[in-house]
Each structure stands twice: as structure tokens, then as C-alpha cells.
Short mmCIF file of C-alpha atoms and ligand atoms in Angstrom, two decimals:
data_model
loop_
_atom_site.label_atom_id
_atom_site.label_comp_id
_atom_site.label_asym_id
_atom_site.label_seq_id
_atom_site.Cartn_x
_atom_site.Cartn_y
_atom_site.Cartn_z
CA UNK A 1 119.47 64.06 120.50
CA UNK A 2 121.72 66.62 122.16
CA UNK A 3 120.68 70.12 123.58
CA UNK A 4 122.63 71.41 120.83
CA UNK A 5 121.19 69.56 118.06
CA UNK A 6 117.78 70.11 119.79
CA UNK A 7 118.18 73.86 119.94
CA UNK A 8 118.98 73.77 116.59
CA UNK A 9 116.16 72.70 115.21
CA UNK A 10 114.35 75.02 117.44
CA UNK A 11 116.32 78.04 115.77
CA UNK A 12 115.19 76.46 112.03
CA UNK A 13 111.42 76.35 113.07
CA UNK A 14 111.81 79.56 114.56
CA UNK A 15 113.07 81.45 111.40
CA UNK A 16 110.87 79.46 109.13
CA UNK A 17 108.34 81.64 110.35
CA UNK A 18 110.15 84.90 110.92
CA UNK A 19 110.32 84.31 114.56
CA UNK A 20 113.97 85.11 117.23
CA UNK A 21 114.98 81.80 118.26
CA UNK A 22 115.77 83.56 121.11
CA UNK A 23 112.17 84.15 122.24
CA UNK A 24 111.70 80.48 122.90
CA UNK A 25 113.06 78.75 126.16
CA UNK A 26 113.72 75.08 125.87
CA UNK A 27 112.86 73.04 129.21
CA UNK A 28 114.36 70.12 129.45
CA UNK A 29 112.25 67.35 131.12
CA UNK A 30 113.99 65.37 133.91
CA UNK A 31 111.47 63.62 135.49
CA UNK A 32 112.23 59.83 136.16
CA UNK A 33 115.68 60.56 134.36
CA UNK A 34 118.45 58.99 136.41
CA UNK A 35 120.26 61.75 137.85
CA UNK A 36 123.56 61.41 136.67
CA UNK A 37 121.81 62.03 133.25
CA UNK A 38 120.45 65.49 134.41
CA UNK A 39 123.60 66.34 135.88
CA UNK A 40 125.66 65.60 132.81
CA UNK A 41 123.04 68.08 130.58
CA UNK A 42 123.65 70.23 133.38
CA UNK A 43 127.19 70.03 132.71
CA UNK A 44 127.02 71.26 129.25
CA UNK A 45 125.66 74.06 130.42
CA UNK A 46 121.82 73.74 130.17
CA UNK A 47 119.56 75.66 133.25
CA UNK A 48 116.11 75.23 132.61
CA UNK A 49 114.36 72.16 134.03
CA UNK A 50 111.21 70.79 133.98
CA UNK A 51 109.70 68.36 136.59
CA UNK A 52 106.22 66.71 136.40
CA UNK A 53 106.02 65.74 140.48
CA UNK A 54 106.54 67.91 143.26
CA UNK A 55 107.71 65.24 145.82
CA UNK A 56 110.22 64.32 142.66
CA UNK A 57 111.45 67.69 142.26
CA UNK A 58 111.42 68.42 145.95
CA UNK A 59 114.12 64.85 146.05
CA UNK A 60 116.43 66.42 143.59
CA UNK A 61 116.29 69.87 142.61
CA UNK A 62 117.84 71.21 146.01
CA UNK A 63 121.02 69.65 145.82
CA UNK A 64 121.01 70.61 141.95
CA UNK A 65 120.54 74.26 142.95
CA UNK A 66 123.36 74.40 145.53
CA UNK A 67 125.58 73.07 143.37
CA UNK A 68 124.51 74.42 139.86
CA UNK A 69 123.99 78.42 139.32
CA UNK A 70 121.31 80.23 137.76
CA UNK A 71 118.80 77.01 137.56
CA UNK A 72 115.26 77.32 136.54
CA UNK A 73 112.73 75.03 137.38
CA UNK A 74 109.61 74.52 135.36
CA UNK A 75 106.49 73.03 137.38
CA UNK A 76 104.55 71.14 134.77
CA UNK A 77 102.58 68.54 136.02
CA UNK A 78 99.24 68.67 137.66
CA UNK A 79 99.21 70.25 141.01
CA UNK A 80 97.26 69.46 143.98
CA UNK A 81 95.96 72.77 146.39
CA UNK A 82 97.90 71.01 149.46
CA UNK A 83 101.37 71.29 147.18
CA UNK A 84 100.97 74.59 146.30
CA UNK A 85 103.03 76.21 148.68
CA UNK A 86 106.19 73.67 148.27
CA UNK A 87 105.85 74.01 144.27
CA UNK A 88 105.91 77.47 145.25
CA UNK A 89 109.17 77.72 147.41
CA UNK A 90 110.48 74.88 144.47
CA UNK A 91 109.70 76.06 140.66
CA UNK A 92 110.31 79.30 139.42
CA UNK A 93 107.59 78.43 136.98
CA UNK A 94 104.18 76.42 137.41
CA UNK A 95 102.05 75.64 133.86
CA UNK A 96 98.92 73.65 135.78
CA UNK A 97 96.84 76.57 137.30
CA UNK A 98 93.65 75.02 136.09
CA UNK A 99 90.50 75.59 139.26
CA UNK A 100 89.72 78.33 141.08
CA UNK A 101 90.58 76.92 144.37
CA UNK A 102 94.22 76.03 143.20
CA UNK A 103 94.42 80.22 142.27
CA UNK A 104 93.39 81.48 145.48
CA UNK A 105 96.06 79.21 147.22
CA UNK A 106 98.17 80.21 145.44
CA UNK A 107 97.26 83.98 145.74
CA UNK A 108 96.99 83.74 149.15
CA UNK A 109 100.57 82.34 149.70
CA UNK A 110 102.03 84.79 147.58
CA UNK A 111 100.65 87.75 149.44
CA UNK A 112 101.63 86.17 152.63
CA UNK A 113 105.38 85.29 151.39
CA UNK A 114 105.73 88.22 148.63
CA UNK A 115 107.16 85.73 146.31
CA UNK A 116 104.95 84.04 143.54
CA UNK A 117 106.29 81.95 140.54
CA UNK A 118 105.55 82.64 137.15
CA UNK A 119 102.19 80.73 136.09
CA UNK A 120 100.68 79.31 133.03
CA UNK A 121 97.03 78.38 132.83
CA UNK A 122 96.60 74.93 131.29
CA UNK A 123 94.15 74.53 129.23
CA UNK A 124 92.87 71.11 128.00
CA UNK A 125 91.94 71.79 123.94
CA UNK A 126 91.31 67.90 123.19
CA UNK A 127 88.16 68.44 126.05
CA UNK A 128 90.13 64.88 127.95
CA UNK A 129 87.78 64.17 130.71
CA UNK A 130 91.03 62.48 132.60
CA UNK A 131 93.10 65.62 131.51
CA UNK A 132 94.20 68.42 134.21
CA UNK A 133 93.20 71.28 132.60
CA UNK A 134 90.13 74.31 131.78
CA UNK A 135 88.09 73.75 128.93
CA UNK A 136 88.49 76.02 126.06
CA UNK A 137 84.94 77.81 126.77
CA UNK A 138 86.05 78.28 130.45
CA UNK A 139 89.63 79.85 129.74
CA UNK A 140 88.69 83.37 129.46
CA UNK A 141 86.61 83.54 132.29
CA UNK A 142 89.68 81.51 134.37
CA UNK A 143 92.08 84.39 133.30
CA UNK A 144 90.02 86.72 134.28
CA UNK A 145 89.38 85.25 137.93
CA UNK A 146 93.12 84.85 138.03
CA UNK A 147 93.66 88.27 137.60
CA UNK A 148 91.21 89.00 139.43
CA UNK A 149 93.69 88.09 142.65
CA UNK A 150 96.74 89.82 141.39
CA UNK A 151 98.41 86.30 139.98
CA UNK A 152 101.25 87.47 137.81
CA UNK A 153 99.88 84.99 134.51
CA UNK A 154 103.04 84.95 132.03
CA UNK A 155 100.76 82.68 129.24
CA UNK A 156 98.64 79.19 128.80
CA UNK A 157 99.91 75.74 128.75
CA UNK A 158 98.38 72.57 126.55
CA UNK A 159 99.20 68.72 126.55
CA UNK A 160 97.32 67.75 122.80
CA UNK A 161 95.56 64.68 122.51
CA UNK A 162 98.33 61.71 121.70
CA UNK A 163 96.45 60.62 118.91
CA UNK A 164 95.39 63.85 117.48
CA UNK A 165 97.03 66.27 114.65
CA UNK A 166 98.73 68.96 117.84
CA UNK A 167 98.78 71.91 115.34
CA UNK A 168 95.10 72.02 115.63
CA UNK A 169 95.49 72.57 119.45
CA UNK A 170 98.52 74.75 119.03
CA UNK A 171 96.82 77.32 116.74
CA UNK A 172 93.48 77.09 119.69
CA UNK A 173 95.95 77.63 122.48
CA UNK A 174 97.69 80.70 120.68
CA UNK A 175 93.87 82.10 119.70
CA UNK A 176 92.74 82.06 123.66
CA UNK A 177 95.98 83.61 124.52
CA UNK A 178 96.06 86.46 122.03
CA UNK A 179 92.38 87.20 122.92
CA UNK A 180 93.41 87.75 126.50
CA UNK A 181 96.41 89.39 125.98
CA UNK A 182 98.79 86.50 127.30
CA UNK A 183 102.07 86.26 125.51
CA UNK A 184 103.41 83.30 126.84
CA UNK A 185 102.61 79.53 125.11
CA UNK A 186 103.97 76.72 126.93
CA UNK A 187 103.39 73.87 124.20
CA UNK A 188 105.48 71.05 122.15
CA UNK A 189 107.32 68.12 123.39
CA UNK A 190 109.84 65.58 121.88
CA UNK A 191 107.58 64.26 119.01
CA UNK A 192 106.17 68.14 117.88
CA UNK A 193 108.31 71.21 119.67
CA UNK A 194 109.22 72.23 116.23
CA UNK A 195 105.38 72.24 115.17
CA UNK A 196 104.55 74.44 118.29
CA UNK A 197 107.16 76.98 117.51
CA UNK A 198 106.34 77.14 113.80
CA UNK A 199 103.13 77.93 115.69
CA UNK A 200 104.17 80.34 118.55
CA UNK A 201 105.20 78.44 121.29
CA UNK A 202 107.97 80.41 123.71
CA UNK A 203 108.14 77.50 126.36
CA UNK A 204 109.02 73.78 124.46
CA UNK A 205 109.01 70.85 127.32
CA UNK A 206 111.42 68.35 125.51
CA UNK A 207 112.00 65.20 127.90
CA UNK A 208 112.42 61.80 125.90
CA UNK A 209 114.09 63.31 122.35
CA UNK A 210 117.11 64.72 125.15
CA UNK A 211 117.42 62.18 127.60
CA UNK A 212 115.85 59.13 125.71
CA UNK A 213 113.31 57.26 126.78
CA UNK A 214 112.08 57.52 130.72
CA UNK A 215 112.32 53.96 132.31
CA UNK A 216 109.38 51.97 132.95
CA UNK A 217 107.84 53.12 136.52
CA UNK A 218 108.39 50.34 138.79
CA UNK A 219 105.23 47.77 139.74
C1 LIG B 1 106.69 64.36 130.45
C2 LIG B 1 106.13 65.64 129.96
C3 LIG B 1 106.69 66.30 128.85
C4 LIG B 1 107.86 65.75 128.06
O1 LIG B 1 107.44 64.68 127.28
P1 LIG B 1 108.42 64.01 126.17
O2 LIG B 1 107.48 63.36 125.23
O3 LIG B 1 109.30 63.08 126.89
O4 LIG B 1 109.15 65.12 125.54
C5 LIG B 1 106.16 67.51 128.48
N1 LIG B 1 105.11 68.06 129.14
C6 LIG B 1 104.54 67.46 130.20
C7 LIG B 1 103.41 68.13 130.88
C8 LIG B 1 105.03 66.24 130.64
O5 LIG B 1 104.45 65.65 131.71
#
């Protein structure tokens, strides 16, 4: 599908429920794309990125940057404490805060630099013991210990069980987030965006449906 096409069915969810198309940012997911692909959506104009890796975004978002204005670049995957400060000087966004030790890192490098991302709090609604990710019963108290160290939180972030209905862990995502006041939702990909922003989402992470299918990882 093309960004176009993509961001037009965005704009048909979004009024199907009364909602600004406007008020929801499409990331496009480049990890393992091969980069001429990325530069080519680049090309038609598109700025907002999302990456799953640091190491992998580290490899090609620099040279994107220099060459590209205006890029964004959307942290998404799970991050490890000894990253933070890279993702940090990397993404203008990061949607895995998810432990108390990974927020203090974080708070701590962002009083010592005076620059801190934008950050989501991921939250794992299917309960995934191999899923990044606070439980549901643990997100309020997590926002509030994130706040607790000044950590500019723009909203909460959720990957939905692949075999389960997502608009059941949309609607749970939006429900912790209005509780604690959080406006931004960072939830949909390729096979349900338009689900998550018939149910609120204002960040869709859209890989496969743009670029098509990632190749197989090698080994
Ligand atoms: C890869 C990835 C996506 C995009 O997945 P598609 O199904 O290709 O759209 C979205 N969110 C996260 C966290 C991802 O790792």
C-alpha cells in the first residue's frame, strides 16, 4: 500500500468516529527494510520513522538525517538501560519505558544533557510473560514513579496479543491512559491501525502494509 493510500484510510477511520485525521501521526516502520526502500518513502515526502533496534537505527538514521530535513524517529522496540543514552541522542520518541530502572536512566541523562525524548509507557494488556511491557495493574503506579522524576510522558504504548481480538486491548490501553491523564496512544500496526484509531490511537506504527513484507532475518 502507499503512504497515500495508507493515510487515507487513516483519515476514513478517523471521521468515522468524529475524530481530526490530523491528530494521528503515522510512523512508518523501517526496520530490516532495505534502505533504498526507506529512502524512496522518504522521497515522497514522508518524516516520521520508526525503528525497533537501536544498533539498527544507530546504522542508518544518521546519514538519513543529514540528508533528509525535519525527520522524526520513533524508538519502538524494547530498550535495554545500557542503550538508553544512544536511543536518547537517536529517537525523538521512545514507546518502551516499561521498569523503574530504565526511568531513572533515563531521568538521569536527561538532567545531565537537558534534552529528553518524548516517551510512551508500554504496557503489555495480553499479560505476555515474554512481552516487554507493565502489567495493566502496575501502569498507574509506573506513571506515577515516572513522574515522579520529571520524565516528560506524552501517552502509553501496546503490542496486542497476535492471536487475540486488538480492540479489546485498544479500548484497556485508552482506559489506563484517560485515568492518568495521558493523551497520547501509540497502538495499531499493518493488520489493525484503522481499528486503533476508530479507537483513539494518535501514534499508528505501520511497517509491512507500506513497505511489504520484512525479509527473513538471516540464520
Ligand atoms: C515491527 C513493529 C511494528 C510494525 O509491524 P507491521 O505488522 O509490519 O506493521 C509495530 N510496532 C512494533 C513495536 C514493531 O516492532
Amino acid at each position: 500500500m502507499s503512504i497515500a493510500e495508507i493515510r487515507d484510510r487513516i483519515a476514513t477511520a478517523a471521521r468515522a468516529v468524529g475524530r481530526d485525521p490530523a491528530g494521528v501521526t503515522l510512523i512508518a516502520v523501517s526496520k530490516q527494510q532495505p534502505l533504498a526502500r526507506v529512502e524512496a518513502i522518504l522521497s515522497e515526502g514522508h518524516r516520521v520513522f520508526g525503528e525497533n533496534r537501536v544498533q539498527e537505527a544507530a546504522g542508518k538514521w544518521p546519514e538519513f538525517r543529514a540528508r533528509f530535513d525535519a525527520v522524526r524517529l520513533h524508538l519502538i522496540g524494547p530498550l535495554q538501560t545500557n542503550k538508553a543514552r544512544q536511543a536518547m541522542e537517536l529517537a525523538d520518541a521512545i514507546h518502551s519505558v516499561d521498569r523503574p530502572r530504565l526511568a531513572a536512566t533515563i531521568a538521569r541523562i536527561a538532567q545531565e544533557t537537558g534534552h529528553c525524548p518524548e516517551l510512551f509507557v508500554q504496557v503489555n494488556t495480553g499479560e505476555e510473560p515474554q512481552k516487554a511491557g507493565v502489567l495493566p495493574a502496575e501502569a498507574d503506579g509506573f506513571v506515577a514513579t515516572c513522574r515522579g522524576m520529571d520524565l516528560p510522558l506524552a501517552g502509553l504504548m501496546c503490542i496486542p496479543p497476535v492471536e487475540e481480538e486488538p480492540s479489546l486491548h485498544f479500548a484497556l490501553l485508552r482506559k489506563i491512559a484517560e485515568r492518568n491523564g495521558l493523551a497520547g496512544l501509540s497502538m495499531g500496526m499493518s493488520e489493525d491501525f484503522e481499528t486503533a484509531v476508530r479507537l483513539g490511537a494518535t501514534h499508528v506504527r505501520v511497517g509491512s502494509a507500506i513497505f511489504g513484507a520484512r525479509p527473513a532475518p538471516a540464520g
